[in-house]
Coordinates of C-alpha atoms in Angstrom, one line a residue:
Chain A
M1062 CA 122.9 168.0 114.2
T1063 CA 119.3 168.6 113.1
R1064 CA 118.5 165.1 113.8
L1065 CA 120.2 165.0 117.1
L1066 CA 118.6 168.3 118.4
P1067 CA 115.1 166.9 119.0
I1068 CA 116.4 163.7 120.4
L1069 CA 118.5 165.6 123.0
T1070 CA 115.5 168.0 123.7
V1071 CA 113.2 164.9 124.5
L1072 CA 116.2 163.4 126.6
L1073 CA 116.8 166.6 128.7
A1074 CA 112.9 166.8 129.4
I1075 CA 112.9 163.1 130.5
V1076 CA 115.9 163.5 132.8
L1077 CA 114.3 166.8 134.2
V1078 CA 111.0 165.2 134.9
W1079 CA 112.9 162.3 136.5
Y1080 CA 114.8 164.6 138.9
L1081 CA 111.7 166.2 140.0
A1082 CA 109.9 162.8 140.6
A1083 CA 113.1 161.5 142.4
V1084 CA 112.8 164.6 144.8
G1085 CA 109.2 164.2 145.2
M1086 CA 109.3 160.4 145.9
N1087 CA 112.4 160.4 148.1
A1088 CA 111.6 163.4 150.1
P1089 CA 109.3 161.5 152.8
W1090 CA 112.1 159.0 153.7
A1091 CA 114.6 161.9 153.9
R1092 CA 112.3 164.1 156.1
D1093 CA 111.5 161.0 158.3
Q1094 CA 115.4 160.4 159.0
A1095 CA 115.7 164.1 159.7
A1096 CA 112.8 164.3 162.3
R1097 CA 114.2 161.0 164.1
A1098 CA 117.5 162.8 164.4
G1099 CA 115.6 166.0 165.7
Q1100 CA 116.6 168.1 162.8
S1101 CA 114.7 170.2 160.3
L1102 CA 115.8 170.3 156.6
S1103 CA 115.9 173.5 154.5
L1104 CA 115.0 172.9 150.8
P1105 CA 118.4 172.6 149.5
Q1106 CA 119.5 170.1 152.1
L1107 CA 116.2 168.3 151.5
V1108 CA 117.0 168.2 147.7
R1109 CA 120.4 166.9 148.3
A1110 CA 119.2 164.4 150.9
T1111 CA 116.9 162.9 148.1
M1112 CA 119.8 162.3 145.8
V1113 CA 122.3 160.2 147.7
Q1114 CA 120.1 157.8 149.4
E1115 CA 121.1 154.3 149.3
R1116 CA 118.0 152.7 148.8
P1117 CA 115.9 155.4 147.2
V1118 CA 112.2 154.9 145.9
L1119 CA 113.3 156.3 142.6
P1120 CA 117.1 156.7 142.2
A1121 CA 118.1 159.9 140.5
P1122 CA 119.5 159.7 136.9
H1123 CA 123.0 160.2 137.9
Q1124 CA 122.6 157.4 140.5
V1125 CA 121.4 155.0 137.8
A1126 CA 124.3 156.2 135.5
I1127 CA 126.9 155.4 138.1
G1128 CA 125.3 152.1 139.0
L1129 CA 125.4 151.2 135.2
W1130 CA 129.0 152.4 134.8
D1131 CA 130.1 150.5 137.9
G1132 CA 128.1 147.4 136.6
V1133 CA 129.6 147.4 133.1
V1134 CA 133.1 148.7 133.6
G1135 CA 133.7 148.7 137.1
Q1136 CA 133.7 144.9 137.6
K1137 CA 135.9 142.0 136.2
I1138 CA 133.6 140.8 133.5
T1139 CA 133.7 137.3 135.1
S1140 CA 132.5 138.8 138.3
K1141 CA 128.8 137.9 139.6
R1142 CA 128.5 141.7 139.8
S1143 CA 129.5 142.5 136.3
L1144 CA 126.5 143.4 134.0
V1145 CA 128.4 142.3 131.1
W1146 CA 128.6 138.9 132.6
H1147 CA 124.8 138.8 133.2
G1148 CA 124.1 140.5 130.1
W1149 CA 125.9 137.9 128.1
I1150 CA 123.9 135.2 130.0
T1151 CA 120.9 136.8 129.1
L1152 CA 121.9 137.5 125.5
S1153 CA 123.0 133.8 124.6
A1154 CA 119.6 132.6 125.9
T1155 CA 117.9 135.3 123.9
L1156 CA 119.8 134.6 120.8
A1157 CA 119.1 130.9 121.2
G1158 CA 115.4 131.4 121.7
F1159 CA 115.3 133.9 118.8
A1160 CA 116.9 131.5 116.6
I1161 CA 114.4 128.8 117.5
G1162 CA 111.4 130.9 117.5
A1163 CA 112.3 132.7 114.3
G1164 CA 113.0 129.3 112.6
A1165 CA 109.9 127.7 114.0
G1166 CA 107.7 131.0 112.9
I1167 CA 109.1 130.8 109.3
L1168 CA 108.5 127.0 109.1
L1169 CA 104.9 127.1 110.4
A1170 CA 104.3 130.0 108.0
V1171 CA 105.5 128.3 105.0
G1172 CA 103.3 125.4 106.0
I1173 CA 100.3 127.5 106.5
V1174 CA 100.7 129.3 103.1
H1175 CA 101.0 125.9 101.2
S1176 CA 98.6 123.8 103.2
R1177 CA 94.9 124.8 103.7
V1178 CA 94.8 122.0 106.6
M1179 CA 97.6 123.9 108.4
D1180 CA 96.0 127.2 107.8
L1181 CA 93.0 126.1 109.6
S1182 CA 94.7 124.0 112.5
V1183 CA 98.0 125.7 113.2
M1184 CA 96.8 129.4 113.2
P1185 CA 94.3 129.2 116.1
W1186 CA 96.8 127.5 118.5
A1187 CA 99.4 129.8 117.5
I1188 CA 97.0 132.7 118.5
A1189 CA 95.9 130.8 121.5
S1190 CA 99.6 130.3 122.8
Q1191 CA 100.2 133.9 123.0
T1192 CA 97.1 134.6 125.0
V1193 CA 98.5 132.5 128.0
P1194 CA 100.3 134.9 130.3
I1195 CA 103.9 134.1 130.0
L1196 CA 104.4 134.9 133.6
A1197 CA 102.2 132.0 134.5
I1198 CA 104.0 129.5 131.9
A1199 CA 107.5 130.5 132.6
P1200 CA 107.8 128.8 136.2
M1201 CA 106.0 125.6 134.9
V1202 CA 108.4 125.4 131.7
I1203 CA 111.5 125.9 134.3
V1204 CA 110.0 123.3 136.7
V1205 CA 109.3 120.7 134.0
F1206 CA 112.8 121.2 132.4
A1207 CA 114.4 121.2 135.8
S1208 CA 112.6 117.8 136.7
A1209 CA 114.3 116.4 133.5
G1210 CA 117.7 117.5 134.6
V1211 CA 117.8 120.4 132.1
T1212 CA 118.6 123.9 133.7
G1213 CA 120.3 126.9 132.5
L1214 CA 120.1 128.1 128.8
V1215 CA 117.6 125.7 127.4
P1216 CA 114.5 126.5 129.5
K1217 CA 114.9 130.1 129.2
A1218 CA 115.5 129.7 125.4
M1219 CA 112.2 127.8 125.2
I1220 CA 110.4 130.5 126.8
S1221 CA 112.1 133.1 124.4
A1222 CA 111.2 130.9 121.6
W1223 CA 107.7 130.8 122.6
L1224 CA 107.3 134.6 122.5
S1225 CA 109.3 135.3 119.5
F1226 CA 107.9 132.7 117.0
F1227 CA 104.6 134.5 116.9
P1228 CA 105.4 137.8 115.3
V1229 CA 107.5 135.9 112.7
L1230 CA 104.7 133.7 112.0
V1231 CA 102.0 136.4 111.4
G1232 CA 104.6 138.6 109.4
M1233 CA 105.7 135.6 107.2
V1234 CA 102.2 134.3 106.5
K1235 CA 101.4 138.0 105.3
G1236 CA 104.5 138.3 103.4
L1237 CA 104.4 134.9 101.7
R1238 CA 101.0 135.8 100.4
T1239 CA 101.7 139.2 99.0
P1240 CA 102.2 138.0 95.5
D1241 CA 99.0 139.0 93.7
T1242 CA 96.9 137.0 91.2
M1243 CA 98.7 138.3 88.3
Q1244 CA 102.1 137.3 89.5
M1245 CA 100.8 133.7 90.4
D1246 CA 99.2 133.6 87.1
L1247 CA 102.4 134.4 85.2
M1248 CA 104.3 131.5 87.3
R1249 CA 101.4 129.3 86.3
S1250 CA 101.7 130.0 82.7
W1251 CA 105.3 129.4 82.8
N1252 CA 104.6 126.1 84.4
A1253 CA 106.5 126.7 87.5
S1254 CA 106.6 124.2 90.2
G1255 CA 105.6 125.1 93.7
R1256 CA 109.1 125.2 94.7
Q1257 CA 110.0 127.4 92.1
T1258 CA 107.3 129.7 93.1
F1259 CA 108.3 129.6 96.6
W1260 CA 112.0 130.5 96.2
R1261 CA 111.6 133.0 93.1
L1262 CA 108.3 134.8 94.1
R1263 CA 107.0 134.1 97.5
L1264 CA 110.1 134.4 99.6
P1265 CA 111.7 137.6 98.0
S1266 CA 108.1 139.2 98.3
A1267 CA 108.2 138.4 102.0
M1268 CA 111.6 139.9 102.8
P1269 CA 110.4 143.1 104.1
Y1270 CA 107.8 141.6 106.3
L1271 CA 110.3 139.1 107.5
F1272 CA 112.8 141.9 108.8
A1273 CA 109.9 143.9 110.1
S1274 CA 108.6 140.9 112.2
L1275 CA 112.2 139.9 113.3
K1276 CA 112.6 143.2 115.0
V1277 CA 109.4 142.7 117.1
A1278 CA 110.5 139.1 117.8
V1279 CA 113.8 139.7 118.9
A1280 CA 112.6 142.3 121.4
A1281 CA 109.9 139.6 122.4
A1282 CA 112.7 137.0 122.9
L1283 CA 114.7 139.4 125.3
V1284 CA 111.6 139.9 127.4
G1285 CA 111.0 136.0 127.4
T1286 CA 114.6 135.3 128.6
I1287 CA 114.3 137.9 131.5
V1288 CA 111.0 136.4 132.4
G1289 CA 112.4 133.1 132.2
E1290 CA 115.4 134.2 134.8
L1291 CA 112.9 135.3 137.4
P1292 CA 111.3 132.4 138.8
A1293 CA 113.2 129.5 140.5
G1294 CA 115.6 131.9 142.2
A1295 CA 117.8 132.1 139.1
T1296 CA 121.3 133.4 140.1
A1297 CA 122.4 134.7 136.6
G1298 CA 121.1 136.9 134.0
L1299 CA 119.8 140.4 134.0
G1300 CA 116.4 138.8 135.2
A1301 CA 118.2 137.5 138.1
R1302 CA 119.7 140.7 138.8
L1303 CA 116.3 142.4 138.8
L1304 CA 115.1 139.9 141.2
S1305 CA 117.9 140.0 143.5
G1306 CA 117.7 143.8 143.5
S1307 CA 114.2 143.8 144.4
Y1308 CA 114.7 141.2 147.3
Y1309 CA 117.2 143.4 148.8
G1310 CA 115.7 146.9 148.0
Q1311 CA 118.5 147.7 145.8
T1312 CA 116.6 150.1 143.5
V1313 CA 119.8 151.4 142.0
Q1314 CA 120.6 147.9 140.8
I1315 CA 117.2 147.2 139.5
W1316 CA 117.2 150.5 137.4
A1317 CA 120.8 149.6 136.2
A1318 CA 119.8 146.1 135.0
L1319 CA 116.7 147.7 133.4
F1320 CA 118.7 150.0 131.5
A1321 CA 121.2 147.2 130.6
A1322 CA 118.3 145.3 129.3
A1323 CA 116.9 148.1 127.1
A1324 CA 120.4 148.9 125.7
L1325 CA 120.6 145.3 124.8
A1326 CA 117.2 145.2 123.1
A1327 CA 118.0 148.3 121.3
A1328 CA 121.3 146.8 120.0
L1329 CA 119.8 143.7 118.8
V1330 CA 117.0 145.5 116.9
A1331 CA 119.8 147.8 115.5
V1332 CA 121.6 144.7 114.3
I1333 CA 118.5 143.4 112.6
G1334 CA 118.0 146.9 111.0
G1335 CA 121.5 146.7 109.6
I1336 CA 120.9 143.4 108.1
E1337 CA 117.7 144.4 106.8
R1338 CA 119.4 147.4 105.0
L1339 CA 122.0 145.4 103.6
T1340 CA 120.0 142.7 102.3
L1341 CA 117.2 144.9 100.7
R1342 CA 119.8 147.1 99.1
R1343 CA 121.5 144.1 97.5
M1344 CA 118.0 142.8 96.4
G1345 CA 117.5 146.4 94.9
L1346 CA 114.6 146.9 97.1
A1347 CA 115.9 150.0 99.0
R1348 CA 116.0 153.1 97.0
Chain B
M387 CA 96.1 122.9 61.8
A388 CA 94.6 125.9 63.7
V389 CA 96.7 127.3 66.6
V390 CA 93.6 127.8 68.6
D391 CA 90.4 125.9 68.0
A392 CA 87.4 126.9 70.2
R393 CA 84.1 125.2 69.6
D394 CA 81.1 126.4 71.6
V395 CA 83.2 127.2 74.6
S396 CA 81.1 128.1 77.6
L397 CA 82.4 129.1 80.9
T398 CA 79.8 129.7 84.0
F399 CA 80.9 131.0 87.2
Q400 CA 78.9 130.0 90.1
T401 CA 78.6 133.0 92.5
A402 CA 76.5 133.7 95.6
D403 CA 74.1 135.5 93.2
G404 CA 73.5 132.7 90.9
P405 CA 75.6 131.5 88.0
V406 CA 77.3 134.2 85.9
H407 CA 77.8 133.4 82.1
A408 CA 81.2 134.7 81.3
L409 CA 81.3 132.9 78.1
K410 CA 78.7 131.3 75.9
D411 CA 79.1 129.3 72.9
V412 CA 82.2 131.0 72.0
S413 CA 83.6 129.5 68.6
L414 CA 86.9 130.6 67.0
R415 CA 89.7 129.5 65.1
I416 CA 92.9 131.3 65.3
E417 CA 95.7 130.2 62.5
K418 CA 99.2 130.6 62.9
G419 CA 100.6 134.1 62.4
D420 CA 97.3 135.8 63.0
F421 CA 97.0 138.8 65.0
V422 CA 93.6 138.8 66.7
S423 CA 92.0 141.3 68.9
F424 CA 89.2 141.0 71.1
I425 CA 87.3 144.1 71.6
G426 CA 83.9 144.8 73.7
P427 CA 82.5 146.6 76.7
S428 CA 83.4 145.4 80.3
G429 CA 82.1 142.0 81.2
C430 CA 81.9 140.8 77.6
G431 CA 84.4 137.9 78.6
K432 CA 87.1 139.1 76.3
T433 CA 89.8 138.8 79.2
T434 CA 88.0 135.3 80.3
F435 CA 88.3 134.0 76.9
L436 CA 92.0 134.9 76.7
R437 CA 92.6 133.3 80.1
T438 CA 90.7 130.2 79.1
I439 CA 93.0 129.8 76.2
A440 CA 96.0 130.2 78.4
A441 CA 94.4 127.6 80.7
L442 CA 94.1 129.9 83.5
E443 CA 90.6 129.2 83.5
K444 CA 88.7 126.0 82.7
P445 CA 85.7 126.1 80.5
T446 CA 82.6 124.4 81.5
G447 CA 81.4 123.5 78.3
G448 CA 82.5 123.0 74.6
N449 CA 85.8 122.1 73.3
L450 CA 89.0 124.0 73.0
S451 CA 92.3 122.9 71.8
V452 CA 95.6 124.7 71.4
N453 CA 98.1 123.2 68.9
G454 CA 95.8 120.2 69.0
M455 CA 96.4 119.6 72.5
T456 CA 94.3 120.5 75.5
T457 CA 95.0 124.1 76.9
D458 CA 96.6 122.5 80.0
E459 CA 98.8 120.3 78.0
A460 CA 99.9 123.4 76.0
R461 CA 100.6 125.4 79.2
R462 CA 102.7 122.6 80.4
K463 CA 104.6 122.7 77.1
R464 CA 105.0 126.4 77.7
A465 CA 103.2 127.4 74.5
Y466 CA 102.0 130.7 76.2
G467 CA 103.5 134.1 76.6
Y468 CA 101.2 136.0 78.6
V469 CA 101.5 139.9 79.1
F470 CA 99.2 141.8 81.5
Q471 CA 98.1 145.2 82.0
A472 CA 100.6 145.7 84.7
P473 CA 104.2 144.9 83.9
G474 CA 104.7 142.7 87.1
L475 CA 108.2 142.7 87.1
Y476 CA 110.0 141.9 90.2
P477 CA 111.3 144.9 92.0
W478 CA 114.3 143.0 93.3
R479 CA 115.5 141.8 90.0
T480 CA 117.1 143.9 87.3
I481 CA 115.6 144.1 83.8
S482 CA 117.7 141.2 82.6
G483 CA 117.0 139.2 85.7
N484 CA 113.3 139.6 85.2
I485 CA 113.6 138.5 81.5
S486 CA 115.6 135.7 82.6
L487 CA 113.3 134.4 85.3
P488 CA 110.9 132.2 83.0
L489 CA 114.2 130.9 81.5
E490 CA 115.5 129.9 84.8
I491 CA 112.2 128.3 85.5
M492 CA 112.2 126.3 82.3
G493 CA 115.8 125.1 82.9
F494 CA 117.6 126.9 80.0
S495 CA 121.4 126.9 80.5
K496 CA 123.2 130.1 81.5
A497 CA 124.9 130.8 78.2
D498 CA 121.6 130.3 76.5
R499 CA 119.8 132.6 78.9
Q500 CA 122.1 135.3 78.3
A501 CA 122.0 135.2 74.8
R502 CA 118.2 135.0 74.7
V503 CA 117.9 138.0 77.0
A504 CA 120.2 140.1 74.9
R505 CA 118.2 139.1 71.7
V506 CA 114.7 140.1 73.3
L507 CA 116.2 143.1 74.8
E508 CA 117.3 144.3 71.1
L509 CA 113.9 143.4 70.0
V510 CA 111.9 145.5 72.2
E511 CA 114.6 148.2 72.0
L512 CA 115.9 148.2 75.6
A513 CA 119.4 147.0 74.7
G514 CA 121.6 148.7 77.4
F515 CA 119.0 148.7 80.1
G516 CA 119.3 145.3 81.2
G517 CA 121.1 146.3 84.2
K518 CA 118.6 148.8 85.4
F519 CA 116.1 148.1 88.0
P520 CA 112.3 148.3 87.1
W521 CA 111.8 151.5 89.1
Q522 CA 114.4 153.2 87.2
L523 CA 112.4 152.6 83.7
S524 CA 109.3 154.4 82.6
G525 CA 105.9 152.6 82.5
G526 CA 106.3 152.1 78.6
M527 CA 110.0 150.8 79.0
Q528 CA 108.6 148.5 81.9
Q529 CA 105.9 147.2 79.8
R530 CA 108.0 146.6 76.7
A531 CA 110.3 144.7 79.2
S532 CA 107.5 142.5 80.3
I533 CA 106.8 141.8 76.5
A534 CA 110.5 140.8 76.2
R535 CA 109.9 138.4 79.1
A536 CA 107.0 136.8 77.3
L537 CA 109.0 136.5 74.2
A538 CA 112.2 135.1 75.8
F539 CA 111.1 131.6 75.9
D540 CA 109.8 131.4 72.2
A541 CA 106.2 130.5 73.2
D542 CA 104.0 129.9 70.2
I543 CA 101.3 132.2 71.3
L544 CA 101.5 135.7 72.6
L545 CA 98.4 136.5 75.0
M546 CA 98.1 140.3 75.7
D547 CA 95.5 141.5 78.0
E548 CA 95.3 145.3 77.4
P549 CA 98.9 145.6 77.7
F550 CA 99.0 149.3 76.8
G551 CA 95.9 150.3 78.6
A552 CA 97.6 152.0 81.5
L553 CA 99.7 154.0 79.2
D554 CA 99.3 157.5 77.8
E555 CA 98.3 158.0 73.8
I556 CA 101.6 158.9 72.6
V557 CA 103.6 156.2 74.2
R558 CA 100.8 153.8 73.3
D559 CA 101.0 154.7 69.6
R560 CA 104.8 153.9 69.6
L561 CA 104.3 150.8 71.3
N562 CA 101.7 149.7 68.9
E563 CA 104.0 150.4 66.0
A564 CA 106.8 148.4 67.8
L565 CA 104.5 145.7 68.5
L566 CA 103.4 145.3 64.8
E567 CA 107.1 145.4 63.9
L568 CA 107.9 142.7 66.4
W569 CA 105.1 140.5 65.0
R570 CA 106.3 140.8 61.6
K571 CA 109.9 139.7 62.6
T572 CA 108.8 136.9 64.7
G573 CA 105.8 135.6 63.1
K574 CA 104.1 135.0 66.3
T575 CA 100.4 134.2 66.8
I576 CA 98.9 137.0 68.9
G577 CA 95.6 137.4 70.9
F578 CA 95.3 140.9 72.1
V579 CA 92.5 142.3 74.3
T580 CA 91.8 146.0 74.1
H581 CA 89.1 148.7 74.8
S582 CA 90.2 151.0 71.9
I583 CA 88.8 150.6 68.5
P584 CA 91.7 152.3 66.6
E585 CA 94.1 150.1 68.3
A586 CA 92.3 146.9 67.3
V587 CA 92.0 148.0 63.8
Y588 CA 95.5 149.3 63.4
L589 CA 97.1 145.9 64.9
S590 CA 94.8 143.2 63.8
T591 CA 94.4 140.9 61.1
R592 CA 91.1 139.8 62.6
I593 CA 89.0 141.7 65.1
V594 CA 86.6 139.9 67.4
V595 CA 83.8 142.0 68.7
M596 CA 82.3 140.5 71.9
S597 CA 79.2 141.5 73.9
P598 CA 78.2 140.7 77.5
R599 CA 75.3 138.8 79.4
P600 CA 76.0 136.4 78.2
G601 CA 79.8 137.0 77.0
R602 CA 79.7 135.9 73.3
I603 CA 81.2 136.7 69.9
T604 CA 78.9 139.0 68.1
R605 CA 80.9 139.6 65.0
I606 CA 84.5 138.8 63.5
I607 CA 85.9 141.3 61.3
E608 CA 88.7 140.4 58.8
S609 CA 90.9 143.2 58.3
T610 CA 91.7 144.2 54.7
L611 CA 94.7 146.5 55.5
P612 CA 98.1 145.3 54.4
R613 CA 100.5 143.6 56.9
E614 CA 102.8 146.6 56.4
R615 CA 101.3 149.4 58.3
P616 CA 102.8 152.8 59.2
L617 CA 100.9 155.0 61.7
E618 CA 99.5 157.2 58.8
I619 CA 97.3 154.3 57.7
R620 CA 94.7 155.3 60.4
D621 CA 93.9 158.2 58.2
T622 CA 93.1 156.2 55.1
P623 CA 89.3 155.5 54.2
E624 CA 89.9 151.7 54.5
F625 CA 90.9 152.1 58.1
I626 CA 87.9 154.2 58.8
R627 CA 85.6 151.9 57.2
I628 CA 86.9 149.0 59.2
A629 CA 86.6 151.0 62.2
Q630 CA 83.2 152.0 61.6
E631 CA 82.2 148.2 61.1
V632 CA 83.7 147.5 64.6
R633 CA 81.8 150.4 66.0
E634 CA 78.5 148.9 64.3
G635 CA 79.2 145.5 65.7
L636 CA 79.8 146.9 69.2
R637 CA 76.7 148.8 69.0
E638 CA 74.4 145.9 67.8
G639 CA 75.5 143.6 70.7
H640 CA 75.0 146.4 73.2
S641 CA 71.3 147.0 74.1
Y642 CA 72.0 149.8 76.5
D643 CA 69.9 148.2 79.2

């Protein structure tokens, strides 16, 4: 309860500010409508009018909640209006991209730590890759893959992997390099091979870093997938839901999709956090 | 045959500020079963010399052989058990797991590993603590575990670089006593770096006094104390005389510039 109280307080404050903002931002349209009908609105009427618009500038929290509820449980999950269906499309591409990205990040980090040539050659490119705006790259990736006849999950997973390999790479390079001179000297005095040093010293030392970077990476993977769903008029996924919502001014739909994406990201990070706790406890690293 | 035979060993590090003579013409023979302490001010090369013996540094001049081999051959034959100032135990392994680590690397069988871990735990008086994680043990116990780790694979030479430097005086006394006991039981050859004159005199059969710029040996003192040494021996005139000799050696090598 003591932990819940601050969270609830903040939540309450956000909802309050949101309602005030909704009233403020939706009021002009409500007044406009009233003026056209030759009516004038009292304050309570005005407030009510800002809460029930079909395409408000800023939907009120309860409108988004209803939209979210309707999208999640109000539809058959195979329906194109179901957020569960769209969420699954996005989730599958995210997981695929995350797996590819994390795998690539770990492998590159292992290479960089063991080879000076790779350290000097790979790292600058990895950094450069992240300075390219993903919004500029994503349509090209989609188009290139589509011209090769590949559509659907794979191109989105590629964009997602593009974003998610970098935090894993940086975290793992740092993690694999944590063993100090003394520990490396001990390994040397035991005449340990490079492989033994890696599996018994470097990799376990890197575990806390790995999990921290995986959390960043999985959130980035989700962003990558959603960005990948925006161009080329994608028809499925939370990104597509955002896009179609903006085409038709369905602000409630946009916000509902946004919250679905946020919940998905939170769930993914929480899953990794759970695996982290289990692993570190089994390793004796968590106290 | 001497276990360690150093003749005119020199080691010069090239740094941005010019060459640093970490060791210059160091000659020393260590016989089997010797307990040799290296003492001297910071920068006298005592740690560097220990690292050179263990093939963690390569001398730039002179001859250094261990068991009649080059230091690197000896390292590959796993002749060294090295103990650092910090225990350096892996936090993700239990005490037994940590002691077992070099044995795994060296390919001992599982049954052999277990037997050896049990034996060295007994030796350092940590029996019953094998299942604990390092953070559950005191600093002194952790250091004992790291000594056990160095003993587990029966290295010929135990090299200890200020192993008790980070511990308080009381724990240090106890560990010194325990180390002597261990040395008597195992008959190991021990090289021991320290800052403390009483520690050096109490433990050693020979005390090597070193001095900096360039790092060199200024005096080698043979201890006349018996091998059997209770802690009270530190109050005997004999002990005080040797300590005095070490102090003089340190003074003459140090110009206070």
